[in-house]
CSV table of C-alpha atoms in Angstrom, one decimal:
chain,number,residue,atom,x,y,z
A,1,MET,CA,3.4,-24.8,-27.1
A,2,SER,CA,2.4,-21.2,-26.1
A,3,CYS,CA,-0.6,-19.0,-26.6
A,4,ARG,CA,-2.1,-17.7,-29.1
A,5,ASN,CA,-3.7,-14.4,-27.6
A,6,CYS,CA,0.0,-13.4,-25.3
A,7,GLY,CA,2.7,-15.8,-26.7
A,8,PHE,CA,3.1,-17.0,-23.0
A,9,VAL,CA,5.0,-20.4,-23.7
A,10,LEU,CA,3.2,-22.9,-21.8
A,11,GLU,CA,5.0,-25.8,-20.5
A,12,SER,CA,4.3,-29.5,-22.9
A,13,GLN,CA,0.8,-31.5,-22.0
A,14,PRO,CA,2.0,-33.7,-19.0
A,15,GLN,CA,2.2,-37.5,-21.1
A,16,ASN,CA,-0.6,-40.1,-19.8
A,17,THR,CA,0.4,-41.9,-17.2
A,18,ASN,CA,0.7,-46.0,-17.4
A,19,ILE,CA,-1.1,-46.4,-14.6
A,20,SER,CA,-5.7,-45.8,-15.8
A,21,ASP,CA,-7.1,-43.3,-13.4
A,22,SER,CA,-9.5,-46.3,-13.5
A,23,LEU,CA,-7.0,-48.8,-12.0
A,24,ILE,CA,-6.4,-45.9,-9.2
A,25,SER,CA,-9.8,-45.7,-8.1
A,26,GLN,CA,-10.7,-50.0,-8.5
A,27,ILE,CA,-7.4,-49.2,-6.1
A,28,LEU,CA,-8.1,-47.0,-3.7
A,29,ARG,CA,-12.1,-48.0,-3.2
A,30,GLY,CA,-10.9,-52.0,-2.5
A,31,GLN,CA,-11.9,-52.9,-5.5
A,32,ARG,CA,-8.5,-54.7,-6.5
A,33,PRO,CA,-5.6,-55.2,-4.6
A,34,LEU,CA,-2.2,-52.7,-4.5
A,35,LEU,CA,0.0,-56.1,-6.3
A,36,ASP,CA,3.7,-55.9,-5.4
A,37,SER,CA,4.4,-55.0,-9.1
A,38,ASP,CA,2.1,-51.7,-8.9
A,39,HIS,CA,4.9,-49.9,-6.5
A,40,ALA,CA,7.5,-49.4,-8.8
A,41,LEU,CA,5.6,-47.8,-11.4
A,42,LEU,CA,2.9,-46.3,-9.1
A,43,ASN,CA,6.5,-44.5,-7.4
A,44,ALA,CA,8.0,-43.1,-10.7
A,45,GLU,CA,4.1,-41.4,-11.9
A,46,ILE,CA,3.8,-39.7,-8.1
A,47,VAL,CA,7.7,-38.1,-8.8
A,48,GLU,CA,6.3,-37.5,-12.0
A,49,LEU,CA,3.2,-35.1,-10.7
A,50,GLU,CA,4.5,-33.3,-8.7
A,51,GLN,CA,7.4,-32.5,-11.2
A,52,LEU,CA,4.6,-31.4,-13.4
A,53,GLN,CA,2.8,-29.3,-10.5
A,54,SER,CA,5.5,-28.1,-9.5
A,55,ARG,CA,6.3,-26.3,-13.1
A,56,TYR,CA,2.5,-25.7,-13.6
A,57,ALA,CA,2.7,-23.9,-10.1
A,58,ALA,CA,6.0,-21.5,-11.6
A,59,GLN,CA,3.7,-21.2,-14.3
A,60,LEU,CA,0.5,-20.0,-12.8
A,61,GLU,CA,2.6,-17.5,-10.5
A,62,GLU,CA,4.6,-16.7,-13.6
A,63,ILE,CA,1.4,-15.2,-15.1
A,64,ARG,CA,0.3,-14.1,-12.4
A,65,LEU,CA,3.1,-11.3,-11.3
A,66,ARG,CA,3.1,-10.2,-15.6
A,67,GLN,CA,-0.9,-10.1,-15.2
A,68,CYS,CA,0.0,-7.8,-12.2
A,69,ALA,CA,2.1,-5.6,-14.5
A,70,VAL,CA,-0.6,-5.8,-16.9
A,71,LEU,CA,-3.0,-3.9,-15.2
A,72,LYS,CA,-0.8,-2.1,-13.1
A,73,ALA,CA,0.2,-0.7,-16.8
A,74,LEU,CA,-4.1,-0.8,-17.5
A,75,GLU,CA,-4.9,1.6,-14.7
A,76,CYS,CA,-1.8,4.4,-15.4
A,77,ARG,CA,-3.7,4.7,-18.9
A,78,LYS,CA,-6.7,5.0,-17.5
A,79,SER,CA,-5.9,7.2,-14.8
A,80,ILE,CA,-5.3,9.5,-17.2
A,81,TYR,CA,-8.6,10.0,-17.9
A,82,ALA,CA,-9.7,10.2,-14.6
A,83,PRO,CA,-12.0,13.2,-14.2
A,84,ILE,CA,-9.9,14.7,-10.9
A,85,ARG,CA,-6.7,15.3,-13.4
A,86,ARG,CA,-8.4,17.7,-15.2
A,87,LEU,CA,-8.9,20.4,-12.3
A,88,PRO,CA,-5.9,22.7,-12.3
A,89,ARG,CA,-4.1,22.2,-9.3
A,90,ASP,CA,-4.9,25.6,-7.9
A,91,ILE,CA,-8.4,24.0,-7.4
A,92,LEU,CA,-7.5,20.8,-6.5
A,93,ILE,CA,-4.8,22.6,-3.9
A,94,GLU,CA,-8.2,24.2,-2.7
A,95,ILE,CA,-10.5,21.0,-2.3
A,96,PHE,CA,-7.0,19.1,-0.3
A,97,ASP,CA,-7.0,22.8,2.0
A,98,SER,CA,-10.5,22.4,3.0
A,99,ILE,CA,-10.7,18.7,3.8
A,100,CYS,CA,-7.9,19.1,5.8
A,101,GLU,CA,-9.8,22.2,7.2
A,102,SER,CA,-13.2,19.7,7.8
A,103,TRP,CA,-10.8,17.7,9.4
A,104,TRP,CA,-9.6,20.3,12.4
A,105,GLN,CA,-13.5,21.4,12.7
A,106,GLU,CA,-14.6,18.3,13.8
A,107,ALA,CA,-11.6,18.1,16.3
A,108,ASP,CA,-12.5,21.8,17.6
A,109,ASP,CA,-16.5,20.1,18.4
A,110,ASN,CA,-16.0,17.3,19.8
A,111,TRP,CA,-13.0,16.9,23.4
A,112,ARG,CA,-12.8,13.7,22.8
A,113,LEU,CA,-11.5,13.3,19.2
A,114,ARG,CA,-9.8,17.1,19.8
A,115,GLN,CA,-7.3,15.0,22.3
A,116,ARG,CA,-6.0,12.5,20.0
A,117,ARG,CA,-5.8,14.2,16.4
A,118,ASP,CA,-2.4,15.6,16.0
A,119,SER,CA,-0.8,16.9,12.5
A,120,LEU,CA,2.2,13.7,13.3
A,121,ASP,CA,-1.0,11.9,13.3
A,122,ILE,CA,0.3,10.0,9.8
A,123,SER,CA,-3.3,8.7,8.9
A,124,GLY,CA,-4.8,12.1,8.7
A,125,PRO,CA,-6.4,13.6,5.6
A,126,ILE,CA,-2.4,15.4,4.7
A,127,TRP,CA,-0.5,12.6,4.7
A,128,LEU,CA,-3.5,10.1,3.2
A,129,LEU,CA,-3.8,12.5,0.1
A,130,ASP,CA,-0.3,12.8,-0.2
A,131,ARG,CA,-0.3,8.9,-1.5
A,132,VAL,CA,-2.7,8.9,-3.4
A,133,CYS,CA,-1.0,9.4,-6.5
A,134,GLY,CA,1.7,10.9,-7.7
A,135,LEU,CA,-0.5,13.6,-9.5
A,136,TRP,CA,-1.6,14.9,-5.3
A,137,LYS,CA,1.7,14.1,-4.1
A,138,ASP,CA,3.1,16.7,-6.0
A,139,THR,CA,0.8,19.2,-6.2
A,140,LEU,CA,1.1,19.0,-1.8
A,141,HIS,CA,4.9,19.1,-2.0
A,142,ILE,CA,4.4,22.6,-4.2
A,143,SER,CA,1.8,23.7,-1.6
A,144,SER,CA,3.7,24.3,1.5
A,145,ALA,CA,1.4,27.1,2.5
A,146,SER,CA,-1.3,23.8,3.4
A,147,TRP,CA,1.2,21.9,5.1
A,148,ALA,CA,2.6,25.5,7.1
A,149,ARG,CA,-1.6,26.8,7.1
A,150,LYS,CA,-2.0,24.9,11.6
A,151,LEU,CA,0.2,22.2,13.3
A,152,VAL,CA,-0.9,20.5,15.8
A,153,VAL,CA,1.8,18.3,18.5
A,154,ARG,CA,0.9,16.2,21.3
A,155,ALA,CA,3.2,15.4,24.0
A,156,PRO,CA,4.0,12.3,24.4
A,157,PHE,CA,5.4,12.2,20.9
A,158,SER,CA,5.4,8.0,19.0
A,159,THR,CA,8.9,6.7,18.5
A,160,TYR,CA,9.3,8.7,15.2
A,161,GLY,CA,7.9,10.8,16.4
A,162,LEU,CA,11.3,13.1,14.9
A,163,GLU,CA,11.6,11.8,12.0
A,164,ILE,CA,8.1,12.5,10.8
A,165,LEU,CA,8.3,15.8,12.0
A,166,ARG,CA,11.2,16.8,10.6
A,167,THR,CA,9.4,15.7,7.3
A,168,TYR,CA,6.9,17.3,8.0
A,169,LEU,CA,8.7,20.9,8.2
A,170,GLU,CA,10.3,19.7,5.1
A,171,HIS,CA,7.0,20.5,3.1
A,172,THR,CA,6.2,23.9,4.8
A,173,GLY,CA,8.9,25.5,3.2
A,174,GLU,CA,9.6,29.2,4.2
A,175,HIS,CA,6.3,29.0,5.1
A,176,LEU,CA,6.4,29.9,9.0
A,177,LEU,CA,3.7,27.5,11.2
A,178,ASN,CA,0.7,28.5,12.6
A,179,LEU,CA,1.8,26.4,15.6
A,180,HIS,CA,-0.6,24.7,18.2
A,181,VAL,CA,1.7,23.0,20.7
A,182,ASP,CA,0.0,20.5,23.9
A,183,CYS,CA,2.2,19.7,26.1
A,184,THR,CA,1.1,19.4,29.8
A,185,VAL,CA,4.0,17.2,31.3
A,186,ALA,CA,7.4,18.6,31.3
A,187,THR,CA,8.5,16.8,27.7
A,188,ARG,CA,11.9,14.8,27.2
A,189,ASP,CA,12.0,15.6,23.4
A,190,LYS,CA,14.2,18.7,23.0
A,191,GLU,CA,14.7,17.7,19.8
A,192,ILE,CA,11.3,18.2,19.0
A,193,MET,CA,9.9,21.4,20.6
A,194,SER,CA,13.6,22.6,19.6
A,195,LEU,CA,12.8,21.8,15.2
A,196,LEU,CA,9.1,24.0,16.4
A,197,VAL,CA,10.6,26.2,18.3
A,198,ARG,CA,12.6,27.8,14.9
A,199,SER,CA,9.8,27.9,12.6
A,200,TRP,CA,6.5,29.4,14.2
A,201,LYS,CA,4.4,32.5,13.8
A,202,ASN,CA,1.4,31.6,16.1
A,203,LEU,CA,2.0,29.3,18.8
A,204,SER,CA,-0.8,28.4,22.1
């Protein structure tokens, strides 16, 4: 048996069980006793129904996976017509730079925010924009100036700070960095500091 719309092959309909549902209901309600002769047939039907349930669960999972694939393909095709894709890449870069600048400006106006924000925070705007879609990712990767225009690092650094910094510096290309380093105490992260001193243009 197959679906006439999508062609998905369905398992055959379950065979009628030998014990009627009305008889099962009577036993459950105490209107009829469970006889010794009922056990073998009842146990056989339990096994059969469990097998059917397992088959249907597998079918539903396959349908769900196929549906996910269809939805992803549909979303990709519809996104081609999204208005944001009509913008030239240089305009997109200006928008991205403006978003990042606003994020830093907000921190400049708020001391508490300023102490928490740095470029190695992957929840920052440039990292989030990089993960929105392939177009935005490619656009940011060809705009190394967007990454180099402001790099702020603060000690102590996270466990993955060195790896994140290396990724960040890869995106800056050959551009020299406008770098701000906040190290109130002597830092042991010499690898991070050595990476930074190779690339700065301005240091504060």
